Structures are given as structure tokens and as C-alpha cells.
Short mmCIF file of C-alpha atoms and ligand atoms in Angstrom, two decimals:
data_model
loop_
_atom_site.label_atom_id
_atom_site.label_comp_id
_atom_site.label_asym_id
_atom_site.label_seq_id
_atom_site.Cartn_x
_atom_site.Cartn_y
_atom_site.Cartn_z
CA MET A 1 -0.01 -0.01 0.00
CA ASN A 2 2.74 2.47 1.00
CA THR A 3 5.07 1.22 -1.65
CA ILE A 4 8.09 2.94 -3.18
CA ILE A 5 8.21 3.67 -6.85
CA LYS A 6 11.24 4.09 -9.03
CA VAL A 7 10.69 7.39 -10.86
CA ILE A 8 13.91 7.34 -12.85
CA ASP A 9 17.27 5.74 -12.29
CA ARG A 10 18.43 6.52 -8.70
CA LEU A 11 15.25 8.42 -7.76
CA PHE A 12 12.64 6.67 -5.60
CA THR A 13 9.48 8.11 -4.06
CA LYS A 14 7.66 6.57 -1.13
CA LEU A 15 3.88 6.84 -1.50
CA GLU A 16 2.11 8.01 1.64
CA ILE A 17 -1.06 9.00 -0.20
CA ASN A 18 -2.67 5.61 0.32
CA ASN A 19 -2.70 5.89 4.11
CA LEU A 20 -6.05 6.35 5.80
CA GLY A 21 -6.65 10.09 5.83
CA SER A 22 -4.72 10.20 2.53
CA SER A 23 -1.35 11.46 3.82
CA HIS A 24 1.68 10.70 5.95
CA LYS A 25 0.05 12.60 8.81
CA TYR A 26 -2.09 9.59 9.61
CA ARG A 27 1.00 7.91 11.06
CA ALA A 28 1.63 10.64 13.65
CA ALA A 29 -2.10 10.96 14.39
CA CYS A 30 -2.45 7.21 14.94
CA LEU A 31 0.50 6.92 17.31
CA ILE A 32 -0.57 9.98 19.29
CA ILE A 33 -4.09 8.56 19.74
CA GLU A 34 -2.85 5.07 20.60
CA ASP A 35 -0.39 6.51 23.16
CA ALA A 36 -3.14 8.58 24.79
CA LEU A 37 -5.46 5.54 24.90
CA ARG A 38 -2.73 3.43 26.52
CA LYS A 39 -2.06 6.12 29.16
CA GLY A 40 -5.76 6.61 29.85
CA SER A 41 -5.66 10.21 28.67
CA ILE A 42 -8.37 9.29 26.15
CA ILE A 43 -11.34 7.22 27.32
CA PRO A 44 -13.60 6.12 24.46
CA GLY A 45 -17.18 7.22 25.13
CA VAL A 46 -15.98 10.02 27.43
CA THR A 47 -13.22 11.95 25.69
CA THR A 48 -13.42 14.31 22.73
CA VAL A 49 -10.22 14.97 20.76
CA ILE A 50 -9.56 18.64 20.00
CA GLU A 51 -6.94 20.07 17.59
CA LYS A 52 -6.27 23.18 15.51
CA THR A 53 -5.71 22.14 11.93
CA GLY A 54 -7.37 22.35 8.59
CA GLY A 55 -4.89 20.16 6.89
CA ASN A 56 -3.78 16.58 6.62
CA PHE A 57 -3.37 16.08 10.34
CA GLY A 58 -7.12 16.65 10.73
CA PHE A 59 -7.98 13.94 8.20
CA GLY A 60 -5.44 11.64 9.85
CA LEU A 61 -6.93 12.25 13.28
CA ILE A 62 -10.44 11.51 12.11
CA ALA A 63 -9.24 8.21 10.61
CA ALA A 64 -7.24 7.36 13.73
CA CYS A 65 -10.17 8.11 16.09
CA HIS A 66 -12.80 6.35 13.98
CA PRO A 67 -12.17 2.73 15.15
CA TYR A 68 -12.63 3.81 18.78
CA GLY A 69 -15.68 6.03 18.16
CA ILE A 70 -13.81 9.05 19.56
CA PRO A 71 -15.35 12.34 18.41
CA VAL A 72 -13.00 14.94 16.89
CA GLU A 73 -13.46 18.72 17.16
CA LEU A 74 -11.28 20.88 14.91
CA VAL A 75 -10.50 24.58 14.93
CA VAL A 76 -9.85 25.31 11.26
CA GLY A 77 -8.15 28.66 10.58
CA LEU A 78 -10.01 30.99 8.25
CA GLY A 79 -7.25 30.66 5.63
CA PHE A 80 -8.29 27.13 4.76
CA SER A 81 -10.64 26.63 1.81
CA GLN A 82 -14.37 26.00 2.17
CA ALA A 83 -13.86 22.76 0.23
CA LYS A 84 -11.53 21.46 2.97
CA ARG A 85 -13.94 22.52 5.74
CA ASP A 86 -16.81 20.79 3.97
CA LEU A 87 -14.84 17.61 3.53
CA LEU A 88 -13.62 17.56 7.14
CA GLU A 89 -17.25 17.79 8.23
CA CYS A 90 -18.28 15.21 5.69
CA VAL A 91 -15.81 12.68 7.16
CA GLY A 92 -17.01 13.30 10.70
CA ALA A 93 -15.19 16.25 12.29
CA GLN A 94 -17.09 18.89 14.16
CA LEU A 95 -15.68 22.34 13.23
CA ILE A 96 -15.77 24.63 16.25
CA GLY A 97 -15.06 28.23 17.14
CA LYS A 98 -15.89 29.91 13.85
CA HIS A 99 -17.46 32.96 15.57
CA LEU A 100 -14.32 33.41 17.70
CA LEU A 101 -12.09 33.12 14.63
CA LEU A 102 -14.22 35.69 12.80
CA SER A 103 -13.83 38.06 15.72
CA GLY A 104 -10.01 37.82 15.39
CA VAL A 105 -9.16 35.13 17.99
CA SER A 106 -6.30 32.88 16.82
CA PRO A 107 -6.93 29.13 16.33
CA LYS A 108 -4.57 28.42 19.24
CA ASP A 109 -6.54 30.72 21.55
CA VAL A 110 -9.83 29.16 20.37
CA VAL A 111 -8.52 25.80 21.55
CA SER A 112 -7.48 27.37 24.89
CA VAL A 113 -10.97 28.83 25.37
CA HIS A 114 -12.52 25.41 24.79
CA LEU A 115 -10.05 23.69 27.15
CA GLU A 116 -10.68 26.28 29.88
CA ASN A 117 -14.44 25.94 29.57
CA GLN A 118 -14.73 22.21 28.98
CA VAL A 119 -16.72 21.54 32.16
CA GLN A 120 -19.33 24.15 31.26
CA LEU A 121 -19.38 22.78 27.73
CA GLY A 122 -19.97 19.27 29.05
CA LYS A 123 -16.81 17.99 27.43
CA SER A 124 -13.72 16.14 28.48
CA TYR A 125 -11.13 17.12 25.94
CA TYR A 126 -7.81 15.60 24.93
CA TYR A 127 -5.67 18.11 22.95
CA THR A 128 -3.43 16.18 20.57
CA ASP A 129 -1.30 19.30 20.07
CA GLN A 130 0.72 18.10 17.07
CA PHE A 131 3.28 20.92 17.29
CA ASN A 132 4.18 19.98 20.86
CA ASN A 133 3.76 16.23 20.76
CA PRO A 134 7.06 14.53 19.84
CA ILE A 135 5.40 11.14 19.39
CA GLY A 136 5.05 12.12 15.72
CA ILE A 137 8.82 11.64 15.32
CA ASP A 138 8.57 8.05 16.56
CA ALA A 139 5.82 7.29 14.05
CA HIS A 140 8.22 8.13 11.21
CA ARG A 141 11.37 6.79 12.86
CA TYR A 142 9.98 3.36 13.67
CA GLN A 143 7.29 2.97 11.02
CA THR A 144 7.83 5.07 7.87
CA ALA A 145 11.64 4.77 7.94
CA SER A 146 11.70 1.12 8.77
CA GLU A 147 9.23 0.33 5.95
CA LEU A 148 11.24 2.49 3.60
CA ALA A 149 14.54 0.86 4.60
CA CYS A 150 13.14 -2.63 3.85
CA GLN A 151 11.71 -1.42 0.54
CA LEU A 152 15.06 0.10 -0.45
CA ILE A 153 16.92 -3.05 0.47
CA ASP A 154 14.41 -5.06 -1.62
CA ALA A 155 14.94 -2.67 -4.49
CA GLY A 156 18.66 -3.37 -4.29
CA VAL A 157 19.81 0.21 -3.90
CA GLY A 158 23.27 1.01 -2.56
CA ASN A 159 24.14 2.33 0.85
CA LYS A 160 24.37 6.04 0.00
CA LEU A 161 21.08 7.92 0.20
CA LEU A 162 20.05 11.52 -0.32
CA PHE A 163 16.75 12.22 1.48
CA VAL A 164 14.98 15.26 0.07
CA GLY A 165 12.17 16.30 2.39
CA CYS A 166 10.29 19.26 3.83
CA ALA A 167 9.07 20.25 7.27
CA GLY A 168 5.89 21.49 8.90
CA THR A 169 6.33 20.12 12.42
CA GLY A 170 9.58 18.52 11.26
CA ALA A 171 8.51 15.14 12.69
CA SER A 172 8.70 13.26 9.38
CA PHE A 173 12.02 14.79 8.32
CA THR A 174 13.70 14.01 11.63
CA GLY A 175 12.04 10.61 12.09
CA ILE A 176 12.77 9.33 8.57
CA THR A 177 16.38 10.56 8.64
CA LEU A 178 17.10 9.02 12.05
CA GLY A 179 15.37 5.75 11.13
CA LEU A 180 17.28 5.33 7.86
CA LYS A 181 20.59 6.05 9.61
CA GLU A 182 19.70 3.42 12.24
CA TYR A 183 19.25 0.92 9.43
CA GLY A 184 22.86 1.55 8.48
CA PHE A 185 22.33 3.76 5.43
CA ASP A 186 24.78 6.59 4.80
CA VAL A 187 22.18 9.38 4.62
CA SER A 188 22.63 12.99 3.63
CA THR A 189 19.63 15.31 3.54
CA VAL A 190 18.17 18.35 1.85
CA LEU A 191 15.46 20.50 3.44
CA VAL A 192 13.14 21.98 0.81
CA GLU A 193 11.45 25.30 1.43
CA PRO A 194 9.28 27.63 -0.68
CA PHE A 195 11.14 30.47 -2.39
CA GLY A 196 11.85 33.28 0.07
CA CYS A 197 11.26 31.23 3.26
CA ASP A 198 13.90 30.41 5.86
CA SER A 199 12.37 28.26 8.59
CA LYS A 200 15.56 28.35 10.66
CA GLU A 201 15.50 32.12 10.82
CA GLY A 202 11.71 32.22 11.21
CA LEU A 203 11.28 33.93 7.83
CA PHE A 204 8.05 33.05 6.06
CA THR A 205 6.52 34.48 2.91
CA ASP A 206 3.00 33.84 1.55
CA HIS A 207 3.13 30.63 -0.40
CA ARG A 208 0.86 27.81 -1.51
CA PHE A 209 2.89 24.80 -0.43
CA GLU A 210 0.37 23.80 2.28
CA GLY A 211 2.11 21.79 4.99
CA MET A 212 5.69 23.10 4.77
CA ALA A 213 7.08 26.38 6.14
CA VAL A 214 3.87 26.94 8.11
CA GLY A 215 4.83 30.15 9.89
CA VAL A 216 6.70 28.69 12.87
CA SER A 217 10.13 27.16 13.00
CA PRO A 218 9.50 23.37 12.82
CA PRO A 219 9.62 22.31 16.50
CA PHE A 220 10.75 18.74 15.77
CA LEU A 221 13.29 19.48 13.09
CA ASP A 222 16.73 18.44 14.31
CA TRP A 223 18.81 20.97 12.40
CA SER A 224 21.95 18.91 12.93
CA LEU A 225 20.40 16.40 10.51
CA VAL A 226 19.94 19.00 7.73
CA ASP A 227 22.98 18.92 5.36
CA ARG A 228 21.71 21.25 2.69
CA ARG A 229 18.74 23.54 2.05
CA SER A 230 17.06 24.34 -1.20
CA GLN A 231 14.27 26.71 -2.25
CA VAL A 232 11.60 26.09 -4.88
CA GLU A 233 9.47 28.50 -6.91
CA HIS A 234 5.80 27.67 -7.45
CA THR A 235 6.29 27.25 -11.19
CA GLU A 236 9.20 24.87 -10.67
CA MET A 237 7.01 22.77 -8.40
CA LEU A 238 4.22 22.67 -10.97
CA THR A 239 6.67 21.53 -13.66
CA ALA A 240 7.89 18.72 -11.40
CA GLN A 241 4.30 17.72 -10.57
CA GLY A 242 3.56 17.34 -14.28
CA TRP A 243 6.80 15.47 -14.94
CA PHE A 244 6.14 13.03 -12.08
CA HIS A 245 2.60 12.43 -13.34
CA GLN A 246 3.83 11.79 -16.88
CA LEU A 247 6.31 9.19 -15.65
CA THR A 248 4.23 7.45 -12.99
CA GLY A 249 0.55 8.31 -13.55
CA ILE A 250 0.47 9.60 -9.95
CA TYR A 251 -0.67 13.12 -9.20
CA ILE A 252 1.31 14.18 -6.11
CA GLY A 253 0.65 17.19 -3.91
CA TYR A 254 2.53 20.47 -3.87
CA THR A 255 5.02 19.72 -1.10
CA ALA A 256 5.83 16.31 -2.60
CA ALA A 257 6.33 17.91 -6.02
CA ALA A 258 8.55 20.63 -4.53
CA CYS A 259 10.83 17.86 -3.17
CA VAL A 260 10.82 16.03 -6.51
CA SER A 261 11.87 19.31 -8.20
CA VAL A 262 14.89 19.61 -5.92
CA ALA A 263 15.72 15.89 -6.27
CA GLN A 264 15.66 16.28 -10.08
CA ARG A 265 18.05 19.22 -9.77
CA LEU A 266 20.54 17.47 -7.46
CA ILE A 267 20.64 13.95 -8.76
CA SER A 268 22.69 14.84 -11.80
CA LEU A 269 25.41 16.60 -9.77
CA PRO A 270 28.73 14.71 -9.81
CA GLU A 271 28.81 14.68 -5.98
CA TYR A 272 25.68 12.47 -5.97
CA ALA A 273 26.69 10.16 -8.83
CA ASP A 274 26.78 7.10 -6.58
CA THR A 275 23.78 8.13 -4.45
CA THR A 276 20.11 7.11 -4.49
CA CYS A 277 17.67 9.95 -3.98
CA ILE A 278 14.52 9.45 -1.90
CA THR A 279 11.42 11.68 -1.71
CA ILE A 280 8.08 11.24 0.01
CA ALA A 281 4.70 11.63 -1.71
CA TYR A 282 3.19 13.23 1.38
CA ASP A 283 -0.25 13.58 -0.18
CA ALA A 284 -2.07 13.75 -3.53
CA GLY A 285 -2.46 16.83 -5.71
CA PHE A 286 -6.25 16.83 -6.11
CA TRP A 287 -6.69 19.27 -3.21
CA TYR A 288 -4.66 21.99 -4.65
CA GLN A 289 -5.94 24.29 -7.32
CA ASN A 290 -3.46 26.27 -9.27
C1 PLP B 301 1.25 17.94 2.45
C2 PLP B 301 2.22 18.01 3.58
N1 PLP B 301 3.51 17.93 3.31
C3 PLP B 301 4.43 18.00 4.30
C4 PLP B 301 4.08 18.17 5.63
C5 PLP B 301 5.15 18.25 6.70
O1 PLP B 301 5.06 17.14 7.61
P1 PLP B 301 5.68 17.22 9.08
O2 PLP B 301 4.64 17.85 9.95
O3 PLP B 301 5.95 15.82 9.43
O4 PLP B 301 6.89 18.06 9.01
C6 PLP B 301 2.70 18.28 5.96
C7 PLP B 301 2.28 18.50 7.33
O5 PLP B 301 1.12 18.74 7.62
C8 PLP B 301 1.74 18.18 4.91
O6 PLP B 301 0.44 18.28 5.15
#
């Protein structure tokens, strides 16, 4: 299901678009929910999960909570499209706090208001808090990376890898890099960012690569694991998205295509002549309208 595909010689992409919730974020969501269930922080039938997201983590959470019948309430920032709101509701989320958002309260503060007033609201909330919950790293270190390592070994690639990834929370970048190194691969990395953004310096421009460079420095990105950084223009990303589709028949999302664009650029450099390049298809492109 989460197979790797050979795009061209020495370039492989791991598909995460077939996860429940349709992205890699299901893995972090699932482990966070399972951990909270184990610790008794979530009691099915009593607890409601609350989170601020309008993106892939929301869809992942709904899928992760579904088997246990745990309700999910989401605070979706006003920047997210109506289509995404409608679909989140369609798959079972309750969208809360719209009046507060409209009056200028931030999504984070909307969550705080709900947590402070949960008794009056008749709720017992568990806040998954993806930007402060490091369990997301483990999901990628012990699941995504270990799957990927076995798939690469099966594919017969050599020991030298170049992982080209991006960061929102940074959990997948850090987890995948650590996990591949633990499998004995000689891994170097490239962090991909939208043109004009510098997540390390906290510099963010308006861009349409939903999921990367999200306006805060990625809390779980271990900068000591980042060997190189590369910026991508929107048009370059679109070109790579089309190229990838032509070669594979798979329509990847914007962040995935941005990484493919950088991988295409680097793979022909002499310094990577004996290296296999890896990217992640974080999600599919159908969401994103040009
Ligand atoms: C499409 C997409 N790509 C990349 C990322 C970055 O993932 P992470 O939070 O693991 O850094 C996200 C996160 O939401 C995403 O939705």
C-alpha cells in the first residue's frame, strides 16, 4: 500500500497517499491517539479529541479516532478553503469556534478557550497538540523509515542515500532521517522550502505549499540532520508535478512535487553520482488548485 516507486534511475518516491486520511500525517495521528489511549488520557465514550488544523493532520486524526468512536473537534483557521472545511465535516469532524475566529481570535486561543471551559461545555477534551507532541517523530522513525529501509533493500539500492524532504512540524524529516541512519544507510539530507522562506531564521513568505514552512520554525526538526537547504518556486514545483505524473501516472501534492523538483536538480550533480535519492509523496495533488 505504502510502496516505493522508481521514478527514474536513482530516484525513488515513497507513497504516503494511500494511508487512511490520505497522507503521511495519519501515522503521527495514529501513534498519538494510541499513546493517549494506553495512558488513559483518552477514554472512548468520554473523551473528545480537539486540535487546531485544517490540513492533513485533521484527516489523519479522524481516521485514527474512527475505530474507537472518539469524536473529533477541529479549529480550522479561516485561511483554509471552504472545500476542505466541507470535507472535514463530511468525514465526521465537528468544526468549532468559527465565531471566535471571525472576531479575530487565533486558532490556538480558540482551543485554549474550549479547554478552559470544557466543564461548562460538558466535554472532556484531549488536545493532541501536534506541534508539541514529539510522538510524531517516533511514528516516522519506527514505522515510515523502517518500511522504507526494507523497501530500499528489496529494490537493491546502494548504501548512499540523499533524502529530500520538507518540514511542517519537522516530525517526518527528523524521524525518517534518524530511522534510515539506524538501518545503516549513509544518509545525507536536503530540506526543501518555498522560495523566500527560511524556517531556521523564522522567515516566512506567503506561499501555496500547504504543509511546509507553516509560519513557525519546525519544532521537531533536528537541524543537525539537515545537510543542505534548497528553495523552490511555485512554477518549478508545478513543472515537477507534471513530470512526475507523466512518468508514474500519480498526481502528487505540492510539497511532494517541490521535493521532486529539488531531487531532479541534485541527482545529476557529480557529488551524488553514486547516491540514490529518496522523496516522500506526502499527499495527492487533487486538493490543490493552481
Ligand atoms: C502535504 C504536507 N507535506 C508535508 C508536511 C510536513 O510534515 P511534518 O509535519 O511531518 O513536518 C505536511 C504536514 O502537515 C503536509 O500536510
